[in-house]
Structure formats: structure tokens, C-alpha cells
Amino acid sequence: MFLDIPCTLMRGGTSKGPYFLAQDLPSDPAERDRVLLAAMGSPHIRQVDGIGAGDTLTSKVVIVSPSTRADIDIEYLFAQVSVDQMRVDTMPNCGNMLAGVGPYSIESGLVKTQDPVTTLRILNRNTGKIVEASIQTPGGRVTYEGTVGIDGVPGTGAPIVLNFLDAAGARTGRLFPTGDRMDVVNGIDVSCLDFASPLVFIAAESFGRTAHESRQELDADKELKAGIEEIRIEIGKRAGMGDVSESVLPKVALVGTAARDGTIAARYFTPWTCHAAFAVTGALCLAAASSIPGTIPARYAQHRKLDPNLNRIEHPAGALEIRMGPAKDSSAENPSFSVAGLVRTARPLFIGKVHVHQPSSLADVCSLP
């Protein structure tokens, strides 16, 4: 027996995955997760029996629902579906997939539009934080065509402006989860910040690297990844996150001096493999850290004198720009940011129904090859 569940497969930024209305999924979280695993074809290294594409960047799900809050237009929950394990993680957020939430909500009839731009206040249920998204809606209809290109995605599209409001302490409640701007783990200086998402920053040169390596080169270095994981697990404990060995948070980024015209070079880990480009939430956290003296990223950041609030992060697919807005009461001792923004693009890939086995049948279809 199969369940037929309406969904829209969308590319959001440099990621893609299905977008669902919450009303079309089981309300019980455990049952919902079983349905998502079946829909994506997990656990299976190729996700051949589902609509996942065998990569963490394409095994993502967004669940959208109306909001009962007067100050919020729409709410969404992000779910990272494991490719090869029976696990769905709703702890992290994904800024790339967020880019599709506004257009999907409009196309689904959940919110009204304006001409020529519709700005929505979106609540991320993973973190409880609010994001303002501005979507191009000439004539009151979403347009996906435009001239904006983002590195890591072919072609161009209509700009979707995302402004993250009060993003500090998104998961841990603290900008500096360990209480310090710098920690030492296994003789290596590291910084942990929680801005949009918790990240551990490590100087690439601490591992004999430059932060200009390819994704393939870093993924092939088992010794490097083992060293990074030791640091990540220890920082997780110091940050009050407990044993993070089975959790994707905190993520990790190796940082170094920019090679081109960027502010900083970085390689982002998800956390067990290197990202093909750079996660939006990770980029926001890196931009914040780069602006705060005493952190590892600040050692390498080269801000432009004419526009010090613009952070250009060099990554394997090119670069990503984040604009930070320091709060009026921000200081060197107590840094804070009123807004952090960037531009993404998104578009639907198909609209229809995904056929999934009934939850009681999952044991027959979710076995490893």
C-alpha cells in the first residue's frame, strides 16, 4: 500500500528537496519522520527508491504551515534526512532551503502577495528565529526568472533577499556557547560561535591546509576529518550540547586568507563531509565571527575599507556575500548585530505527489543494499 502525498520539489539556493504542507504529513513526529525517510528513499546510499539524490545537500525537506502569530506570515520546519541511516534531524536549519519557503507559501495560497515585491516574516521552528524574505512578485505572481547568479548553481534567477533578525544564539541561546571567543583543543586554537547556527572555526593551517582545497581533496583525507571530529565532539561538550557524535551540530569550518578579492576563504563541513559550496547559516555565522576581534576567523578576515559590513566568503564553488548590520548598542566587549542578509535564488522543479510505502511497510523497503 502507498500513501500519495502532495509536494513540490524545489531548488533553494545550492540545495534542493521536497516542500510539504504540514497538514499533508502525519502530526506525530515519529510517524512523520518514517514517512520522510520513505519518501527520500533512506537509508540507501543512492536513495534509489525515493526522490533523494544520494547526497546530504539533496536530502533535505521543508515543512510549511500557517502561523497563528499576528507578527508572523508563515512558519517552516527544516528536516535533514540521513542518506544512509534511519535518521531525520530537525535540530539544524538550512538557509538555502529557506529561499524556497516564500515562493512555495505564495504558490500554495497560504499568503497574499503585493506588487512588485512581497516581503514575508518567516518563523523558523527549528530555532525560533525570524527571517524576512523579499520575493519578486510583479503583478502579484511569483517570478523565478531574473539576472541574479549564485555560485554553485548554473544560470540565473530572480533575487530572493533574506534578512536574518536577531540570529545570535539560534541553537544554544548564546553567541559564544563555550563562554570564550577562543578555546584550545588538542593544542589547536578554535572558536565556537552560534549565529544562525553553531559552528566551530579552525585555522586551516593548524592541519597543514590553506582553505583553498577542493571538496574531493578534503573528503579523501581521513586523518584530517578524524582530527576535526575530535575537536567538534569536545567543543560540543564545552558548549553544553552534550555528546554530538551522532548530531550534525555543531558544524565545522576551516578558514584561511582569501586568495582573490574575498574577505576570507573557508571550507565548510556538514560535518562529516565537505560542502560543495557553503551553507547559508554557516556563512552568516562566519561573517559574524569575522567581525568580532579575538576569534579565529578575525585573524584572517580582510574587510574592505569602503564597505566593511560586506563579507565575501570564498568557497569551493566560488563565493558567497553576506551583509552584516551591527546593532546600535554593539561594542567590542558585547558584539551584536541587528540584521544579517544575503541574496539567493530558488525555483520549483516539479509539482505533484510522492508515493511512499505505508509506515508499517517501511521495514521492507528501508534496508541497506
mmCIF file of N, CA, C and O in Angstrom, residues 306-350:
data_model
loop_
_atom_site.group_PDB
_atom_site.id
_atom_site.type_symbol
_atom_site.label_atom_id
_atom_site.label_comp_id
_atom_site.label_asym_id
_atom_site.label_seq_id
_atom_site.Cartn_x
_atom_site.Cartn_y
_atom_site.Cartn_z
ATOM 1 N N LEU A 306 36.019 50.477 2.153
ATOM 2 C CA LEU A 306 34.866 51.220 1.658
ATOM 3 C C LEU A 306 33.534 50.575 2.066
ATOM 4 O O LEU A 306 32.512 51.244 2.111
ATOM 5 N N ASP A 307 33.571 49.281 2.367
ATOM 6 C CA ASP A 307 32.337 48.586 2.738
ATOM 7 C C ASP A 307 32.669 47.489 3.745
ATOM 8 O O ASP A 307 32.599 46.296 3.433
ATOM 9 N N PRO A 308 32.997 47.849 4.969
ATOM 10 C CA PRO A 308 33.430 46.861 5.960
ATOM 11 C C PRO A 308 32.345 45.892 6.397
ATOM 12 O O PRO A 308 32.642 44.848 6.988
ATOM 13 N N ASN A 309 31.087 46.202 6.118
ATOM 14 C CA ASN A 309 29.992 45.323 6.529
ATOM 15 C C ASN A 309 29.713 44.202 5.530
ATOM 16 O O ASN A 309 28.920 43.301 5.801
ATOM 17 N N LEU A 310 30.376 44.265 4.368
ATOM 18 C CA LEU A 310 30.191 43.225 3.352
ATOM 19 C C LEU A 310 31.256 42.145 3.532
ATOM 20 O O LEU A 310 32.451 42.431 3.516
ATOM 21 N N ASN A 311 30.808 40.917 3.713
ATOM 22 C CA ASN A 311 31.712 39.778 3.877
ATOM 23 C C ASN A 311 31.595 38.865 2.664
ATOM 24 O O ASN A 311 30.520 38.317 2.394
ATOM 25 N N ARG A 312 32.699 38.724 1.952
ATOM 26 C CA ARG A 312 32.714 37.851 0.771
ATOM 27 C C ARG A 312 33.501 36.594 1.132
ATOM 28 O O ARG A 312 34.723 36.649 1.348
ATOM 29 N N ILE A 313 32.795 35.464 1.205
ATOM 30 C CA ILE A 313 33.391 34.201 1.643
ATOM 31 C C ILE A 313 33.729 33.339 0.429
ATOM 32 O O ILE A 313 32.838 32.969 -0.348
ATOM 33 N N GLU A 314 35.001 33.024 0.279
ATOM 34 C CA GLU A 314 35.428 32.170 -0.833
ATOM 35 C C GLU A 314 35.258 30.702 -0.445
ATOM 36 O O GLU A 314 35.727 30.261 0.602
ATOM 37 N N HIS A 315 34.568 29.936 -1.306
ATOM 38 C CA HIS A 315 34.300 28.518 -1.040
ATOM 39 C C HIS A 315 34.586 27.691 -2.291
ATOM 40 O O HIS A 315 34.979 28.255 -3.338
ATOM 41 N N PRO A 316 34.427 26.360 -2.250
ATOM 42 C CA PRO A 316 34.816 25.527 -3.395
ATOM 43 C C PRO A 316 34.140 25.865 -4.714
ATOM 44 O O PRO A 316 34.712 25.644 -5.784
ATOM 45 N N ALA A 317 32.918 26.409 -4.681
ATOM 46 C CA ALA A 317 32.194 26.709 -5.915
ATOM 47 C C ALA A 317 32.293 28.164 -6.338
ATOM 48 O O ALA A 317 31.739 28.549 -7.359
ATOM 49 N N GLY A 318 32.984 28.984 -5.546
ATOM 50 C CA GLY A 318 33.100 30.400 -5.875
ATOM 51 C C GLY A 318 33.108 31.270 -4.643
ATOM 52 O O GLY A 318 34.034 31.220 -3.844
ATOM 53 N N ALA A 319 32.061 32.063 -4.451
ATOM 54 C CA ALA A 319 31.991 32.943 -3.284
ATOM 55 C C ALA A 319 30.537 33.226 -2.920
ATOM 56 O O ALA A 319 29.622 33.054 -3.741
ATOM 57 N N LEU A 320 30.334 33.655 -1.678
ATOM 58 C CA LEU A 320 29.013 33.992 -1.158
ATOM 59 C C LEU A 320 29.154 35.273 -0.361
ATOM 60 O O LEU A 320 30.071 35.395 0.455
ATOM 61 N N GLU A 321 28.244 36.216 -0.583
ATOM 62 C CA GLU A 321 28.338 37.510 0.087
ATOM 63 C C GLU A 321 27.276 37.645 1.177
ATOM 64 O O GLU A 321 26.097 37.366 0.943
ATOM 65 N N ILE A 322 27.716 38.068 2.355
ATOM 66 C CA ILE A 322 26.842 38.304 3.497
ATOM 67 C C ILE A 322 27.024 39.748 3.947
ATOM 68 O O ILE A 322 28.155 40.211 4.121
ATOM 69 N N ARG A 323 25.916 40.448 4.142
ATOM 70 C CA ARG A 323 25.998 41.817 4.661
ATOM 71 C C ARG A 323 25.533 41.828 6.113
ATOM 72 O O ARG A 323 24.422 41.409 6.426
ATOM 73 N N MET A 324 26.415 42.294 6.997
ATOM 74 C CA MET A 324 26.127 42.365 8.422
ATOM 75 C C MET A 324 25.746 43.786 8.811
ATOM 76 O O MET A 324 26.339 44.752 8.308
ATOM 77 N N GLY A 325 24.785 43.916 9.727
ATOM 78 C CA GLY A 325 24.378 45.220 10.227
ATOM 79 C C GLY A 325 24.563 45.278 11.726
ATOM 80 O O GLY A 325 23.734 44.751 12.480
ATOM 81 N N PRO A 326 25.660 45.878 12.209
ATOM 82 C CA PRO A 326 25.892 45.962 13.652
ATOM 83 C C PRO A 326 24.759 46.708 14.350
ATOM 84 O O PRO A 326 24.227 47.696 13.832
ATOM 85 N N ALA A 327 24.364 46.223 15.506
ATOM 86 C CA ALA A 327 23.318 46.892 16.283
ATOM 87 C C ALA A 327 23.859 48.190 16.873
ATOM 88 O O ALA A 327 25.075 48.359 17.032
ATOM 89 N N LYS A 328 22.948 49.110 17.208
ATOM 90 C CA LYS A 328 23.370 50.402 17.754
ATOM 91 C C LYS A 328 24.135 50.263 19.060
ATOM 92 O O LYS A 328 25.032 51.055 19.355
ATOM 93 N N ASP A 329 23.783 49.256 19.858
ATOM 94 C CA ASP A 329 24.442 49.087 21.148
ATOM 95 C C ASP A 329 25.597 48.089 21.092
ATOM 96 O O ASP A 329 26.108 47.663 22.121
ATOM 97 N N SER A 330 26.015 47.710 19.879
ATOM 98 C CA SER A 330 27.117 46.755 19.742
ATOM 99 C C SER A 330 28.437 47.378 20.190
ATOM 100 O O SER A 330 28.700 48.562 19.959
ATOM 101 N N SER A 331 29.275 46.576 20.828
ATOM 102 C CA SER A 331 30.595 47.031 21.265
ATOM 103 C C SER A 331 31.571 45.873 21.142
ATOM 104 O O SER A 331 31.169 44.723 20.923
ATOM 105 N N ALA A 332 32.869 46.169 21.276
ATOM 106 C CA ALA A 332 33.883 45.132 21.187
ATOM 107 C C ALA A 332 33.683 44.083 22.277
ATOM 108 O O ALA A 332 33.926 42.893 22.066
ATOM 109 N N GLU A 333 33.211 44.528 23.462
ATOM 110 C CA GLU A 333 33.007 43.607 24.577
ATOM 111 C C GLU A 333 31.727 42.795 24.405
ATOM 112 O O GLU A 333 31.669 41.617 24.755
ATOM 113 N N ASN A 334 30.685 43.432 23.867
ATOM 114 C CA ASN A 334 29.396 42.778 23.679
ATOM 115 C C ASN A 334 28.894 42.995 22.250
ATOM 116 O O ASN A 334 28.014 43.824 22.010
ATOM 117 N N PRO A 335 29.470 42.273 21.294
ATOM 118 C CA PRO A 335 29.080 42.463 19.894
ATOM 119 C C PRO A 335 27.663 41.971 19.635
ATOM 120 O O PRO A 335 27.221 40.960 20.193
ATOM 121 N N SER A 336 26.936 42.697 18.797
ATOM 122 C CA SER A 336 25.588 42.277 18.416
ATOM 123 C C SER A 336 25.276 42.830 17.033
ATOM 124 O O SER A 336 25.868 43.818 16.591
ATOM 125 N N PHE A 337 24.353 42.165 16.367
ATOM 126 C CA PHE A 337 24.007 42.534 15.002
ATOM 127 C C PHE A 337 22.495 42.650 14.883
ATOM 128 O O PHE A 337 21.755 41.770 15.329
ATOM 129 N N SER A 338 22.043 43.732 14.291
ATOM 130 C CA SER A 338 20.607 43.947 14.133
ATOM 131 C C SER A 338 20.040 43.122 12.989
ATOM 132 O O SER A 338 18.879 42.711 13.011
ATOM 133 N N VAL A 339 20.865 42.861 11.983
ATOM 134 C CA VAL A 339 20.406 42.112 10.821
ATOM 135 C C VAL A 339 21.600 41.519 10.099
ATOM 136 O O VAL A 339 22.716 42.040 10.172
ATOM 137 N N ALA A 340 21.365 40.411 9.434
ATOM 138 C CA ALA A 340 22.380 39.786 8.583
ATOM 139 C C ALA A 340 21.663 39.317 7.329
ATOM 140 O O ALA A 340 20.678 38.574 7.424
ATOM 141 N N GLY A 341 22.116 39.760 6.162
ATOM 142 C CA GLY A 341 21.360 39.471 4.961
ATOM 143 C C GLY A 341 22.186 38.954 3.799
ATOM 144 O O GLY A 341 23.412 39.114 3.755
ATOM 145 N N LEU A 342 21.490 38.333 2.857
ATOM 146 C CA LEU A 342 22.115 37.840 1.634
ATOM 147 C C LEU A 342 21.042 37.647 0.571
ATOM 148 O O LEU A 342 19.841 37.767 0.852
ATOM 149 N N VAL A 343 21.488 37.336 -0.627
ATOM 150 C CA VAL A 343 20.574 37.130 -1.749
ATOM 151 C C VAL A 343 20.730 35.704 -2.258
ATOM 152 O O VAL A 343 21.846 35.219 -2.462
ATOM 153 N N ARG A 344 19.625 35.019 -2.458
ATOM 154 C CA ARG A 344 19.590 33.667 -3.017
ATOM 155 C C ARG A 344 18.608 33.642 -4.189
ATOM 156 O O ARG A 344 17.892 34.604 -4.467
ATOM 157 N N THR A 345 18.536 32.516 -4.857
ATOM 158 C CA THR A 345 17.512 32.269 -5.871
ATOM 159 C C THR A 345 16.893 30.908 -5.578
ATOM 160 O O THR A 345 17.453 30.097 -4.836
ATOM 161 N N ALA A 346 15.725 30.656 -6.145
ATOM 162 C CA ALA A 346 15.051 29.372 -5.953
ATOM 163 C C ALA A 346 14.095 29.148 -7.116
ATOM 164 O O ALA A 346 13.732 30.092 -7.824
ATOM 165 N N ARG A 347 13.713 27.902 -7.313
ATOM 166 C CA ARG A 347 12.681 27.628 -8.317
ATOM 167 C C ARG A 347 12.112 26.231 -8.114
ATOM 168 O O ARG A 347 12.803 25.331 -7.616
ATOM 169 N N PRO A 348 10.841 26.023 -8.495
ATOM 170 C CA PRO A 348 10.261 24.679 -8.413
ATOM 171 C C PRO A 348 10.815 23.803 -9.532
ATOM 172 O O PRO A 348 11.060 24.275 -10.647
ATOM 173 N N LEU A 349 11.003 22.509 -9.232
ATOM 174 C CA LEU A 349 11.487 21.553 -10.225
ATOM 175 C C LEU A 349 10.354 20.645 -10.698
ATOM 176 O O LEU A 349 10.294 20.281 -11.858
ATOM 177 N N PHE A 350 9.491 20.220 -9.768
ATOM 178 C CA PHE A 350 8.259 19.562 -10.178
ATOM 179 C C PHE A 350 7.227 19.693 -9.063
ATOM 180 O O PHE A 350 7.564 19.861 -7.895
#
